Amino acid sequence: MTTGTRPTKPIFDQDQDAMRCPYPQYAQLRREAPVFHDPEYHIYVVTRHADIEKVNTQPRLFSSQNPMGPTVSGAIAAVGRALSDVTPEFAERVRVVMSRGDVLFTQDPPDHSRHRRILNKALTPRSVARIEPRIRELCHGLVDGFAVSGDEGEVDLVPAYCSPAPVQALATLLGVPVENSGDFARWADAINAAIGTAMTDEALLATLETQIEFWTFFEDEIADRTQNPRDDLLTAVVQARNEGDAPLTPNEMVGFCSQLIGAGADTTTKLISSFMLMLCESPELMAQVRAHPEELGRYLEEALRLESPVQGLFRVATADTELGGVAIPAGAHVWVVYASGNRDEEVFAQPDTFDPSRERLRSHQAFGHGPHSCIGAPLARSVARIAFEVLVERLDDIALAEPDFVPRYDPSYIMHGMQHLPLTFRAR
């Protein structure tokens, strides 16, 4: 890499242009330094598809115990300092809450393998398919909130639709009243607040208070399902067993809910809004989707590849190792950049072009790869597909409310999504 250049700087500094479009920096890294050590942030950045797969398929060498990276581990340490006078019991509760219950994607084998075996029995394709009619009904209800048949209208689609649709779907799946979905949105924001960004101690303590509120709510819900089982995911989680494995602990159960809501709600929101922006910027693409709504699944896979809601996750090297000719010391933070692997020229022809007919469509890494591939991927795909089926059915002439609209993206180099998307439309 040319002396003096550091393409990771605008990304880690959360420069708004880089948050909106980090892909030129990723391309430079793939060409010049596919495994790059950022000397300021002490992070090893992995940007090629094949190298990302190598990392993700070696969980004993590259640990997942801190997948959200140094900003989250720093937040946990900062909260610990701010709460130095609390009891050891409360300090441990804080650690568990901020670590998302020490379950699933924050764990390595054999614990992760146990979690996955048990939870695969609870979150099944059948459980997702069962609620699809209700998801469709909820999406129609959201459109009813901003569209009057036959009238022209305007809406900021992110708060009015992209955010509540997945939140309400998750509430339905878990068996919690949809009326609580406003709380779900607040909880998801708090769970993800420290990911890929810096926060003041005051802001961290405020998000911690919200996360503990979430934790208490779901502790009560799980206790209720233990005594009063229902036909919902929470009951399935409480009752899930796998021969030879210890049952999930209450903290692991709540931690799973935390990960499902924190990851599932926010990422699906970002997928829906990103794909809608693509459609608004390409009338030809919008026409294709309207002409072939049965192909929405393929279009959404390509949207996931091009605009991955999770740009990448972290691993920690458990021993001195080497990747792509670069020495990585034990204890180093390694950022596997899925969004870069998804545009790797060695895997995807014309990688910056939207092409839902491309071969190896599902070779993208938007849902991770290997043992830590996203357990909630079927739900995210289902919610996003239904959300667009309803929009295409209900709204015509969808366009950007401001022709020169430039979206503002969240200040996070991990979570990639816009904050607002003002549109005009004509309701059918």
XYZ file of C-alpha atoms in Angstrom:
428
model
C 0.000 0.000 0.000
C 1.263 3.461 -0.892
C 3.105 5.126 1.978
C 0.920 7.606 3.805
C -2.416 6.231 2.653
C -4.762 4.529 5.085
C -8.133 3.700 3.514
C -9.525 2.531 6.836
C -9.227 5.970 8.466
C -12.469 7.521 7.137
C -14.278 4.276 7.974
C -13.091 3.997 11.568
C -13.462 7.773 12.010
C -17.100 7.382 10.865
C -16.806 9.986 8.136
C -20.318 10.373 6.720
C -19.221 9.866 3.100
C -17.517 6.609 4.110
C -20.548 5.506 6.128
C -22.711 6.074 3.064
C -20.327 4.439 0.588
C -17.267 2.606 1.973
C -16.865 0.488 -1.153
C -13.978 2.407 -2.810
C -11.963 1.931 0.388
C -12.808 -1.782 0.468
C -11.780 -2.144 -3.195
C -8.447 -0.454 -2.525
C -7.803 -2.788 0.397
C -8.638 -5.882 -1.680
C -6.202 -4.739 -4.374
C -3.331 -3.506 -2.236
C -3.575 -5.010 1.257
C -6.325 -7.633 1.622
C -5.202 -8.265 5.198
C -4.392 -4.805 6.528
C -3.241 -3.739 9.985
C -4.607 -0.345 10.996
C -1.893 1.030 13.295
C -4.105 3.660 14.966
C -7.018 1.398 15.893
C -4.928 -1.804 16.174
C -7.379 -3.735 14.018
C -6.560 -6.297 11.319
C -8.968 -5.756 8.415
C -9.772 -8.748 6.183
C -11.477 -7.842 2.895
C -11.253 -10.773 0.442
C -14.038 -13.346 0.255
C -11.710 -16.366 0.545
C -9.817 -14.955 3.545
C -13.086 -14.123 5.307
C -14.201 -17.734 4.861
C -10.884 -18.948 6.277
C -11.388 -16.873 9.406
C -15.025 -17.845 9.863
C -14.370 -21.574 9.504
C -11.651 -21.620 12.192
C -13.538 -20.658 15.361
C -10.884 -22.061 17.696
C -8.216 -19.835 16.153
C -10.444 -16.818 15.571
C -12.769 -16.472 18.564
C -16.257 -14.915 18.404
C -16.401 -13.870 22.040
C -16.309 -10.190 21.031
C -18.013 -10.100 17.602
C -19.043 -6.445 17.876
C -15.445 -5.365 18.286
C -13.440 -2.961 20.410
C -16.139 -0.274 20.636
C -18.419 -2.678 22.524
C -15.678 -4.131 24.747
C -14.629 -0.544 25.449
C -18.220 0.335 26.304
C -18.437 -2.559 28.762
C -15.191 -1.409 30.407
C -16.408 2.213 30.550
C -19.688 1.190 32.174
C -17.722 -0.915 34.664
C -15.685 2.135 35.654
C -18.785 4.316 35.922
C -20.443 1.708 38.166
C -17.398 0.898 40.277
C -19.323 1.225 43.549
C -22.082 -1.312 42.769
C -22.315 -4.807 44.237
C -20.455 -7.655 42.506
C -23.822 -9.257 41.717
C -25.085 -6.178 39.888
C -21.750 -5.743 38.105
C -22.051 -9.309 36.791
C -25.627 -8.640 35.675
C -24.429 -5.598 33.751
C -21.692 -7.642 32.084
C -24.149 -10.394 31.069
C -26.670 -7.880 29.725
C -24.088 -5.995 27.652
C -22.566 -9.286 26.446
C -26.005 -10.435 25.251
C -26.254 -13.356 27.627
C -23.017 -15.123 26.668
C -24.990 -17.137 24.132
C -24.806 -18.086 20.457
C -22.875 -15.524 18.403
C -20.774 -14.307 21.350
C -19.569 -17.838 22.110
C -17.213 -20.413 20.588
C -17.481 -24.202 20.398
C -18.389 -26.260 22.323
C -20.791 -23.768 23.990
C -21.846 -22.223 20.672
C -22.468 -25.684 19.195
C -24.728 -26.554 22.132
C -26.660 -23.301 21.781
C -27.110 -23.836 18.061
C -28.294 -27.430 18.405
C -30.916 -26.450 20.968
C -32.124 -23.240 19.324
C -32.386 -24.873 15.890
C -35.186 -26.941 17.443
C -37.026 -23.770 18.478
C -36.506 -21.340 15.566
C -37.545 -23.560 12.648
C -38.613 -22.758 9.063
C -42.077 -23.992 10.058
C -42.294 -21.469 12.924
C -41.448 -18.662 10.499
C -43.851 -19.888 7.789
C -46.638 -20.152 10.359
C -46.635 -16.394 11.042
C -46.257 -15.194 7.427
C -49.996 -14.426 7.050
C -49.840 -12.327 10.213
C -46.700 -10.503 8.966
C -48.570 -9.635 5.763
C -51.523 -8.371 7.768
C -49.244 -6.207 9.912
C -47.536 -4.730 6.833
C -50.925 -3.826 5.338
C -51.811 -2.176 8.635
C -48.666 -0.059 8.507
C -49.450 1.073 4.956
C -52.984 1.940 6.085
C -51.344 4.328 8.548
C -49.905 6.580 5.827
C -51.753 5.798 2.564
C -55.356 6.540 1.538
C -56.637 4.624 -1.468
C -56.640 6.766 -4.616
C -54.731 9.629 -3.050
C -51.203 10.861 -3.525
C -49.099 10.933 -0.390
C -45.709 11.405 1.188
C -44.005 9.333 3.876
C -40.656 8.919 5.601
C -40.497 5.181 5.014
C -37.895 4.324 7.673
C -39.890 5.244 10.818
C -43.296 4.575 9.205
C -42.606 1.145 7.692
C -39.030 -0.151 7.468
C -38.526 -0.067 11.238
C -41.912 -1.223 12.606
C -42.448 -4.069 10.102
C -39.628 -6.324 11.366
C -40.196 -5.267 14.975
C -43.858 -6.262 14.816
C -42.951 -9.514 13.070
C -40.527 -10.377 15.875
C -43.129 -9.553 18.518
C -45.558 -11.889 16.769
C -43.007 -14.689 16.501
C -41.993 -14.422 20.142
C -45.604 -14.252 21.316
C -45.454 -10.747 22.785
C -48.319 -8.319 22.065
C -47.657 -6.110 19.039
C -48.573 -3.178 21.284
C -45.135 -3.705 22.861
C -43.394 -3.207 19.507
C -42.574 0.416 20.340
C -40.567 -0.889 23.273
C -38.926 -3.429 20.962
C -37.685 -0.607 18.731
C -36.226 1.276 21.716
C -34.621 -1.904 23.024
C -33.111 -2.763 19.634
C -31.616 0.729 19.379
C -30.111 0.401 22.868
C -28.755 -3.105 22.241
C -26.969 -1.897 19.099
C -26.028 1.588 20.302
C -22.313 0.978 20.946
C -21.645 -1.124 17.833
C -19.016 0.441 15.601
C -19.234 3.888 17.181
C -17.985 5.859 20.190
C -20.320 6.989 22.999
C -20.028 9.193 26.067
C -20.282 7.579 29.509
C -23.625 9.313 30.036
C -25.037 7.901 26.806
C -23.713 4.435 27.659
C -25.398 4.481 31.054
C -28.688 5.554 29.432
C -28.533 2.667 26.956
C -27.623 0.289 29.772
C -30.745 1.333 31.683
C -32.843 0.563 28.585
C -31.122 -2.792 28.082
C -31.795 -3.784 31.708
C -35.447 -2.825 31.163
C -35.469 -5.206 28.178
C -33.760 -7.937 30.200
C -36.279 -7.680 33.045
C -39.223 -7.779 30.643
C -38.039 -10.985 28.993
C -37.071 -12.617 32.266
C -40.708 -12.175 33.274
C -41.986 -13.439 29.909
C -39.802 -16.560 30.104
C -40.896 -17.252 33.674
C -44.499 -16.994 32.492
C -43.924 -19.433 29.588
C -42.376 -21.905 32.003
C -45.656 -22.011 33.928
C -48.073 -21.205 31.085
C -46.828 -22.571 27.751
C -48.218 -21.097 24.538
C -47.827 -21.665 20.809
C -44.995 -19.175 20.320
C -41.221 -18.988 19.976
C -40.610 -18.064 23.615
C -42.321 -21.269 24.733
C -40.325 -23.232 22.151
C -37.097 -21.738 23.522
C -38.083 -22.596 27.111
C -38.973 -26.167 26.141
C -36.167 -26.827 23.629
C -33.998 -29.798 24.520
C -31.319 -31.784 22.733
C -30.177 -35.174 23.946
C -26.808 -34.927 25.649
C -26.932 -31.130 26.004
C -27.695 -29.138 29.154
C -30.862 -27.017 28.742
C -30.479 -23.306 28.146
C -30.117 -21.219 31.300
C -32.499 -18.262 31.860
C -29.684 -15.842 30.933
C -29.043 -17.772 27.719
C -32.747 -17.638 26.856
C -32.958 -13.882 27.381
C -29.629 -13.462 25.582
C -31.076 -15.248 22.543
C -34.038 -12.837 22.580
C -31.591 -9.947 22.833
C -29.679 -11.150 19.798
C -32.838 -11.902 17.824
C -34.248 -8.424 18.441
C -30.961 -6.503 18.279
C -29.817 -8.224 15.100
C -33.107 -9.179 13.469
C -34.996 -5.903 13.780
C -32.260 -3.439 12.883
C -30.708 -5.408 10.022
C -34.048 -6.100 8.330
C -34.968 -2.426 8.662
C -31.734 -1.543 6.883
C -32.302 -4.130 4.145
C -35.806 -2.831 3.371
C -34.741 0.827 3.260
C -31.580 0.149 1.224
C -33.432 -1.852 -1.411
C -36.176 0.760 -1.655
C -33.544 3.433 -2.264
C -32.071 1.266 -5.058
C -35.526 0.947 -6.637
C -36.157 4.688 -6.444
C -32.792 5.418 -8.054
C -33.448 2.967 -10.904
C -36.869 3.170 -12.611
C -35.875 0.175 -14.742
C -35.242 -1.922 -11.637
C -38.513 -0.736 -10.089
C -40.355 -1.815 -13.246
C -38.709 -5.244 -13.150
C -39.781 -5.803 -9.540
C -43.347 -4.734 -10.316
C -43.457 -7.012 -13.375
C -42.044 -10.023 -11.522
C -42.927 -9.838 -7.814
C -42.499 -13.611 -7.623
C -38.759 -12.981 -8.113
C -38.482 -10.676 -5.092
C -36.449 -13.279 -3.201
C -33.670 -13.112 -5.804
C -33.745 -9.317 -5.902
C -33.398 -9.160 -2.118
C -30.420 -11.545 -2.174
C -28.665 -9.183 -4.559
C -29.601 -6.215 -2.365
C -28.082 -8.052 0.617
C -24.891 -8.564 -1.352
C -24.564 -4.961 -2.521
C -25.683 -3.170 0.663
C -25.022 -5.570 3.531
C -26.762 -4.291 6.684
C -23.910 -5.707 8.762
C -20.707 -4.571 7.089
C -18.575 -7.027 9.060
C -17.992 -8.626 12.446
C -14.976 -9.126 14.665
C -12.960 -12.118 15.717
C -10.111 -12.272 18.252
C -7.001 -14.297 17.429
C -6.459 -16.908 20.155
C -2.842 -17.606 19.111
C -0.128 -16.106 16.950
C -1.086 -16.870 13.360
C -0.768 -15.721 9.762
C -3.350 -14.795 7.141
C -2.603 -13.730 3.586
C 1.090 -13.425 4.413
C 0.415 -11.053 7.334
C 1.409 -12.052 10.873
C -1.447 -11.641 13.373
C -0.540 -11.807 17.084
C -2.612 -13.542 19.745
C -5.238 -11.219 21.184
C -5.536 -9.096 18.030
C -8.929 -7.827 16.842
C -9.679 -9.090 13.331
C -12.477 -7.388 11.367
C -13.919 -9.642 8.660
C -15.596 -7.237 6.243
C -18.520 -9.126 4.726
C -19.547 -6.119 2.627
C -16.138 -6.198 0.952
C -16.193 -9.950 0.386
C -19.575 -9.438 -1.250
C -17.931 -7.243 -3.898
C -14.856 -9.404 -4.427
C -14.043 -9.522 -8.144
C -12.670 -13.046 -7.745
C -16.147 -14.308 -6.791
C -18.681 -11.949 -8.389
C -18.450 -10.759 -11.987
C -19.061 -7.002 -12.263
C -19.436 -6.859 -8.486
C -20.723 -3.274 -8.306
C -23.626 -4.042 -10.673
C -27.064 -5.112 -9.459
C -27.734 -8.449 -11.168
C -30.264 -10.812 -9.562
C -29.670 -13.346 -12.346
C -26.008 -13.819 -11.440
C -24.628 -17.257 -10.645
C -23.769 -18.096 -7.043
C -26.324 -15.529 -5.906
C -26.297 -16.851 -2.351
C -22.504 -16.934 -2.127
C -22.704 -13.529 -0.491
C -21.623 -13.218 3.143
C -24.299 -10.807 4.374
C -25.483 -13.401 6.904
C -21.951 -14.480 7.789
C -20.414 -17.836 6.950
C -19.486 -21.027 8.741
C -20.690 -22.096 12.184
C -21.731 -18.529 13.046
C -23.949 -17.956 10.008
C -27.059 -16.043 11.080
C -29.679 -18.267 12.729
C -32.367 -15.671 11.950
C -31.679 -15.416 8.197
C -34.914 -17.200 7.138
C -36.956 -14.762 9.226
C -35.173 -11.713 7.787
C -35.695 -12.962 4.231
C -39.371 -13.653 4.901
C -40.113 -10.277 6.502
C -38.294 -8.297 3.797
C -39.992 -10.209 0.969
C -43.482 -9.735 2.422
C -42.763 -6.061 3.177
C -41.996 -5.433 -0.498
C -44.855 -7.564 -1.785
C -47.228 -5.365 0.211
C -45.615 -2.093 -0.916
C -45.732 -3.114 -4.585
C -49.357 -4.183 -4.199
C -50.498 -1.018 -2.416
C -48.430 1.847 -3.850
C -47.790 3.155 -7.371
C -45.462 5.911 -8.593
C -43.067 5.506 -5.666
C -40.320 8.127 -5.914
C -37.897 10.095 -3.792
C -39.605 13.134 -2.285
C -36.421 15.127 -2.947
C -34.874 14.454 -6.382
C -31.363 15.213 -5.082
C -31.879 13.337 -1.824
C -28.645 12.212 -0.136
C -29.361 9.833 2.767
C -27.631 10.251 6.095
C -26.295 6.968 7.441
C -25.907 5.779 11.001
C -22.457 6.698 12.417
C -21.314 3.076 12.626
C -18.804 1.207 10.513
C -20.563 -2.085 11.337
C -24.294 -1.317 11.065
C -24.981 0.146 7.607
C -28.261 1.920 7.103
C -29.950 5.251 6.543
C -31.917 7.201 9.108
C -34.617 8.614 6.811
C -36.093 7.875 3.382
C -38.758 10.459 2.358
C -40.911 9.189 -0.536
C -43.937 10.238 -2.562
C -46.470 7.767 -3.935
C -49.978 7.224 -5.244
C -52.020 4.745 -3.206
C -54.087 2.185 -5.055
